[in-house]
Amino acid sequence: MKEEEYERLYRLEDLHWWYRGHRSLYARLLDAYCPQAARGRVLDAGCGTGGLTAWFRDRYRPKRLVALDASEKALLLCGKRGLEELLCCSVEYLPFPEASFDLVLSLNVIYHREVSDDLAALREMARVLSPGGCLLLNLPALHFLRGGHDLAVGGARRYLRSQLLEMLRAVGLQPLKATYFVFALLPLVAARRMSTRGITEEEADSDLRLPPRALNRLLACLLDLEACMASGPGLPLGSSLTALARKP
């Protein structure tokens, strides 16, 4: 990820409609499927600048919360949020014994080009989960949405629901829920991404911009409504893909 993207993410992730909407979906899934695990031993594998980690800490008050990232810059920004147990390492080689955590969060991480083997990263997350523990994943979806944003944030892969389910089962996890998300805005997202194809990495810029307050609030409410559907029957398409899986 470009250095300037870390600063932008740190400033905006608590306010931006995309992040607020995703947090709504994460909370619904965790509350429905694994509320006890969320209050136990928790690992955020790829915490970025720590906005989600801090939100999780304040909402669930886990017994233990470890946040790790491969970027020292990101971890410095995590420290500004008061996060304490921070580690700089790759999600492909987690420095923990087996069964160390009740819940692992990995939100928009394994698709990065810095992760050379996404299946190996999932296997490591499954390894450090205790029996009955859960993994919450979020990933960018649909290959045709690849564009300038992916270049700016270091994205190397996008996923289909069927592909993600196969990967989870391959590492010994039982999918509890897998759904697309950000459905209503998909045509706009597709148009934006297609318009940025063909640009170079140096020219690429992320889509992370804070819209006017009223529009930001409206979009957050739209995703909150989508979260109700995504956590229930699920959504057929979307620019994001969210899954919750359990270790037998």
Coordinates of C-alpha atoms in Angstrom, one line a residue:
M1 CA 0.0 0.0 0.0
K2 CA 1.2 3.5 -0.8
E3 CA 2.5 5.4 2.3
E4 CA -0.1 8.2 1.8
E5 CA -2.9 5.7 1.8
Y6 CA -2.1 4.8 5.5
E7 CA -2.5 8.4 6.6
R8 CA -5.7 8.7 4.6
L9 CA -7.1 5.5 6.1
Y10 CA -6.2 6.6 9.6
R11 CA -8.1 9.9 9.2
L12 CA -11.2 8.5 7.5
E13 CA -11.9 4.9 8.5
D14 CA -14.0 5.9 11.6
L15 CA -16.1 8.3 9.5
H16 CA -16.4 6.9 6.0
W17 CA -19.7 5.2 5.0
W18 CA -17.9 2.1 3.6
Y19 CA -16.2 1.3 6.9
R20 CA -19.3 2.2 9.0
G21 CA -21.5 -0.1 6.8
H22 CA -19.0 -3.0 7.0
R23 CA -18.8 -2.7 10.8
S24 CA -22.6 -3.0 10.9
L25 CA -22.4 -6.3 9.1
Y26 CA -19.5 -7.6 11.2
A27 CA -21.4 -6.8 14.4
R28 CA -24.5 -8.6 13.2
L29 CA -22.5 -11.7 12.3
L30 CA -20.5 -11.8 15.5
D31 CA -23.5 -11.2 17.7
A32 CA -25.5 -13.9 15.9
Y33 CA -22.9 -16.6 15.6
C34 CA -20.1 -16.2 18.1
P35 CA -20.7 -13.5 20.8
Q36 CA -18.6 -15.4 23.4
A37 CA -15.6 -15.8 21.1
A38 CA -15.7 -12.0 20.4
R39 CA -15.2 -11.5 24.2
G40 CA -12.4 -14.0 24.5
R41 CA -8.9 -14.2 23.0
V42 CA -9.0 -12.2 19.7
L43 CA -6.4 -11.7 16.9
D44 CA -6.7 -9.0 14.3
A45 CA -4.5 -10.5 11.5
G46 CA -3.7 -7.5 9.3
C47 CA -5.0 -4.6 11.4
G48 CA -3.9 -1.8 9.2
T49 CA -4.1 1.6 11.0
G50 CA -6.3 0.1 13.7
G51 CA -9.7 1.7 13.3
L52 CA -11.5 -1.6 13.2
T53 CA -9.4 -3.0 16.0
A54 CA -10.2 -0.1 18.2
W55 CA -13.9 -0.3 17.4
F56 CA -13.9 -4.0 18.2
R57 CA -12.1 -3.4 21.5
D58 CA -14.6 -0.8 22.6
R59 CA -17.6 -2.8 21.5
Y60 CA -16.7 -6.3 22.8
R61 CA -14.1 -5.7 25.5
P62 CA -12.2 -9.0 24.7
K63 CA -10.2 -10.8 27.3
R64 CA -7.1 -10.4 25.0
L65 CA -6.7 -8.5 21.8
V66 CA -3.6 -8.8 19.6
A67 CA -3.2 -6.8 16.5
L68 CA -0.6 -7.5 13.9
D69 CA 0.4 -6.0 10.5
A70 CA 3.4 -6.2 8.2
S71 CA 3.7 -2.4 8.0
E72 CA 5.5 -0.6 10.8
K73 CA 3.9 2.6 9.6
A74 CA 0.4 1.1 10.2
L75 CA 1.4 -0.1 13.7
L76 CA 2.6 3.4 14.6
L77 CA -0.8 4.7 13.8
C78 CA -2.4 1.9 15.8
G79 CA -0.4 3.0 18.8
K80 CA -2.1 6.4 18.5
R81 CA -5.4 4.7 19.0
G82 CA -4.2 3.2 22.3
L83 CA -3.9 -0.3 21.1
E84 CA -1.4 -2.1 23.2
E85 CA -0.5 -5.6 22.0
L86 CA 1.0 -5.0 18.6
L87 CA 3.2 -7.2 16.4
C88 CA 4.9 -6.6 13.1
C89 CA 4.8 -9.8 11.1
S90 CA 3.3 -11.5 8.1
V91 CA -0.1 -13.2 8.2
E92 CA 1.6 -16.1 6.4
Y93 CA 3.7 -16.9 9.5
L94 CA 1.8 -16.3 12.7
P95 CA 4.1 -16.4 15.8
F96 CA 1.6 -18.2 18.0
P97 CA 1.1 -21.7 19.2
E98 CA -1.9 -23.7 18.0
A99 CA -5.3 -22.9 19.5
S100 CA -4.2 -19.5 20.8
F101 CA -7.3 -17.6 19.9
D102 CA -11.1 -17.9 20.0
L103 CA -11.6 -15.4 17.2
V104 CA -9.4 -14.3 14.3
L105 CA -10.3 -11.2 12.3
S106 CA -8.8 -10.7 8.8
L107 CA -10.5 -7.9 7.1
N108 CA -9.3 -6.9 3.6
V109 CA -5.8 -8.5 4.1
I110 CA -5.0 -11.7 2.2
Y111 CA -5.8 -10.2 -1.2
H112 CA -2.7 -7.9 -0.9
R113 CA 0.3 -8.5 -3.1
E114 CA 2.4 -8.6 0.0
V115 CA 0.7 -11.9 0.8
S116 CA 2.3 -14.3 -1.6
D117 CA 0.1 -17.3 -0.7
D118 CA -3.4 -16.5 0.5
L119 CA -4.3 -20.1 1.2
A120 CA -1.2 -20.4 3.4
A121 CA -2.3 -17.4 5.3
L122 CA -5.8 -18.9 5.9
R123 CA -4.1 -22.1 7.0
E124 CA -2.1 -20.2 9.6
M125 CA -5.3 -18.5 10.9
A126 CA -7.0 -21.8 11.2
R127 CA -4.0 -23.3 13.0
V128 CA -4.1 -20.6 15.8
L129 CA -7.8 -20.9 16.3
S130 CA -9.0 -23.0 19.2
P131 CA -11.5 -25.8 18.5
G132 CA -14.9 -24.1 18.1
G133 CA -13.2 -20.7 17.4
C134 CA -14.2 -18.5 14.5
L135 CA -12.6 -16.7 11.6
L136 CA -14.2 -13.5 10.2
L137 CA -13.0 -12.5 6.8
N138 CA -13.7 -9.7 4.4
L139 CA -12.3 -9.5 0.9
P140 CA -12.7 -7.6 -2.3
A141 CA -15.1 -9.4 -4.7
L142 CA -15.5 -9.9 -8.4
H143 CA -12.5 -9.9 -10.7
F144 CA -14.1 -7.4 -13.2
L145 CA -14.0 -4.7 -10.5
R146 CA -10.2 -4.6 -10.6
G147 CA -9.0 -1.0 -11.3
G148 CA -6.9 1.9 -10.1
H149 CA -8.1 1.5 -6.5
D150 CA -6.6 -2.0 -6.4
L151 CA -3.2 -0.7 -7.6
A152 CA -3.2 2.1 -5.1
V153 CA -3.9 -0.1 -2.1
G154 CA -1.7 -3.0 -3.3
G155 CA -4.5 -5.4 -4.2
A156 CA -3.5 -8.4 -6.1
R157 CA -6.6 -10.6 -6.0
R158 CA -10.4 -10.5 -5.9
Y159 CA -12.6 -13.4 -5.0
L160 CA -15.8 -15.2 -5.8
R161 CA -18.1 -16.6 -3.1
S162 CA -17.6 -20.2 -4.4
Q163 CA -13.9 -19.7 -4.5
L164 CA -13.8 -18.5 -0.9
L165 CA -16.0 -21.3 0.4
E166 CA -13.6 -23.8 -1.3
M167 CA -10.6 -22.2 0.4
L168 CA -12.1 -22.2 3.8
R169 CA -13.0 -25.9 3.6
A170 CA -9.5 -26.6 2.3
V171 CA -8.0 -25.3 5.5
G172 CA -10.4 -27.3 7.7
L173 CA -12.9 -24.6 8.5
Q174 CA -16.7 -24.9 8.4
P175 CA -18.3 -21.9 6.7
L176 CA -21.2 -20.5 8.7
K177 CA -22.0 -17.5 6.5
A178 CA -20.6 -16.2 3.2
T179 CA -22.3 -13.3 1.5
Y180 CA -21.5 -10.5 -1.0
F181 CA -22.0 -6.9 0.3
V182 CA -22.3 -3.4 -1.2
F183 CA -24.9 -4.6 -3.7
A184 CA -27.0 -1.5 -4.4
L185 CA -24.0 0.6 -5.4
L186 CA -22.4 -2.1 -7.6
P187 CA -23.1 -0.4 -10.9
L188 CA -21.5 2.8 -9.7
V189 CA -18.5 1.0 -8.3
A190 CA -18.1 -0.9 -11.6
A191 CA -18.3 2.2 -13.7
R192 CA -15.7 3.9 -11.5
R193 CA -13.3 1.0 -11.6
M194 CA -13.6 0.4 -15.3
S195 CA -12.8 4.1 -15.9
T196 CA -9.5 3.7 -14.1
R197 CA -8.2 0.7 -16.0
G198 CA -5.0 1.1 -17.9
I199 CA -3.5 3.6 -15.6
T200 CA -0.1 3.0 -14.1
E201 CA 0.6 2.2 -10.4
E202 CA 2.2 5.7 -10.0
E203 CA -0.9 7.3 -11.4
A204 CA -3.3 5.2 -9.3
D205 CA -5.3 6.6 -6.4
S206 CA -7.7 4.9 -4.0
D207 CA -11.4 5.6 -3.9
L208 CA -11.2 6.6 -0.3
R209 CA -12.7 10.0 -0.1
L210 CA -15.2 11.4 2.4
P211 CA -18.3 12.7 0.6
P212 CA -20.4 15.6 2.0
R213 CA -21.9 14.8 5.4
A214 CA -25.5 14.2 4.3
L215 CA -24.4 11.9 1.5
N216 CA -22.0 10.0 3.8
R217 CA -24.8 9.5 6.3
L218 CA -27.2 8.4 3.6
L219 CA -24.7 5.8 2.2
A220 CA -24.0 4.5 5.7
C221 CA -27.7 4.0 6.2
L222 CA -28.0 2.2 2.9
L223 CA -25.2 -0.2 3.9
D224 CA -26.8 -0.7 7.3
L225 CA -30.0 -1.9 5.5
E226 CA -27.9 -4.1 3.3
A227 CA -26.2 -5.6 6.4
C228 CA -29.6 -6.7 7.6
M229 CA -30.1 -8.7 4.4
A230 CA -26.5 -9.9 4.1
S231 CA -26.5 -11.3 7.6
G232 CA -29.8 -13.1 6.9
P233 CA -30.6 -14.5 3.5
G234 CA -27.4 -13.0 1.9
L235 CA -26.9 -10.9 -1.2
P236 CA -26.3 -12.3 -4.7
L237 CA -23.5 -9.9 -5.7
G238 CA -21.5 -7.0 -4.3
S239 CA -18.1 -5.4 -4.4
S240 CA -17.2 -7.0 -1.0
L241 CA -17.3 -10.6 0.2
T242 CA -17.7 -11.4 3.9
A243 CA -17.5 -14.8 5.5
L244 CA -17.6 -16.3 9.0
A245 CA -16.2 -19.8 9.5
R246 CA -15.7 -22.1 12.5
K247 CA -13.0 -24.5 13.4
P248 CA -14.5 -28.0 14.3

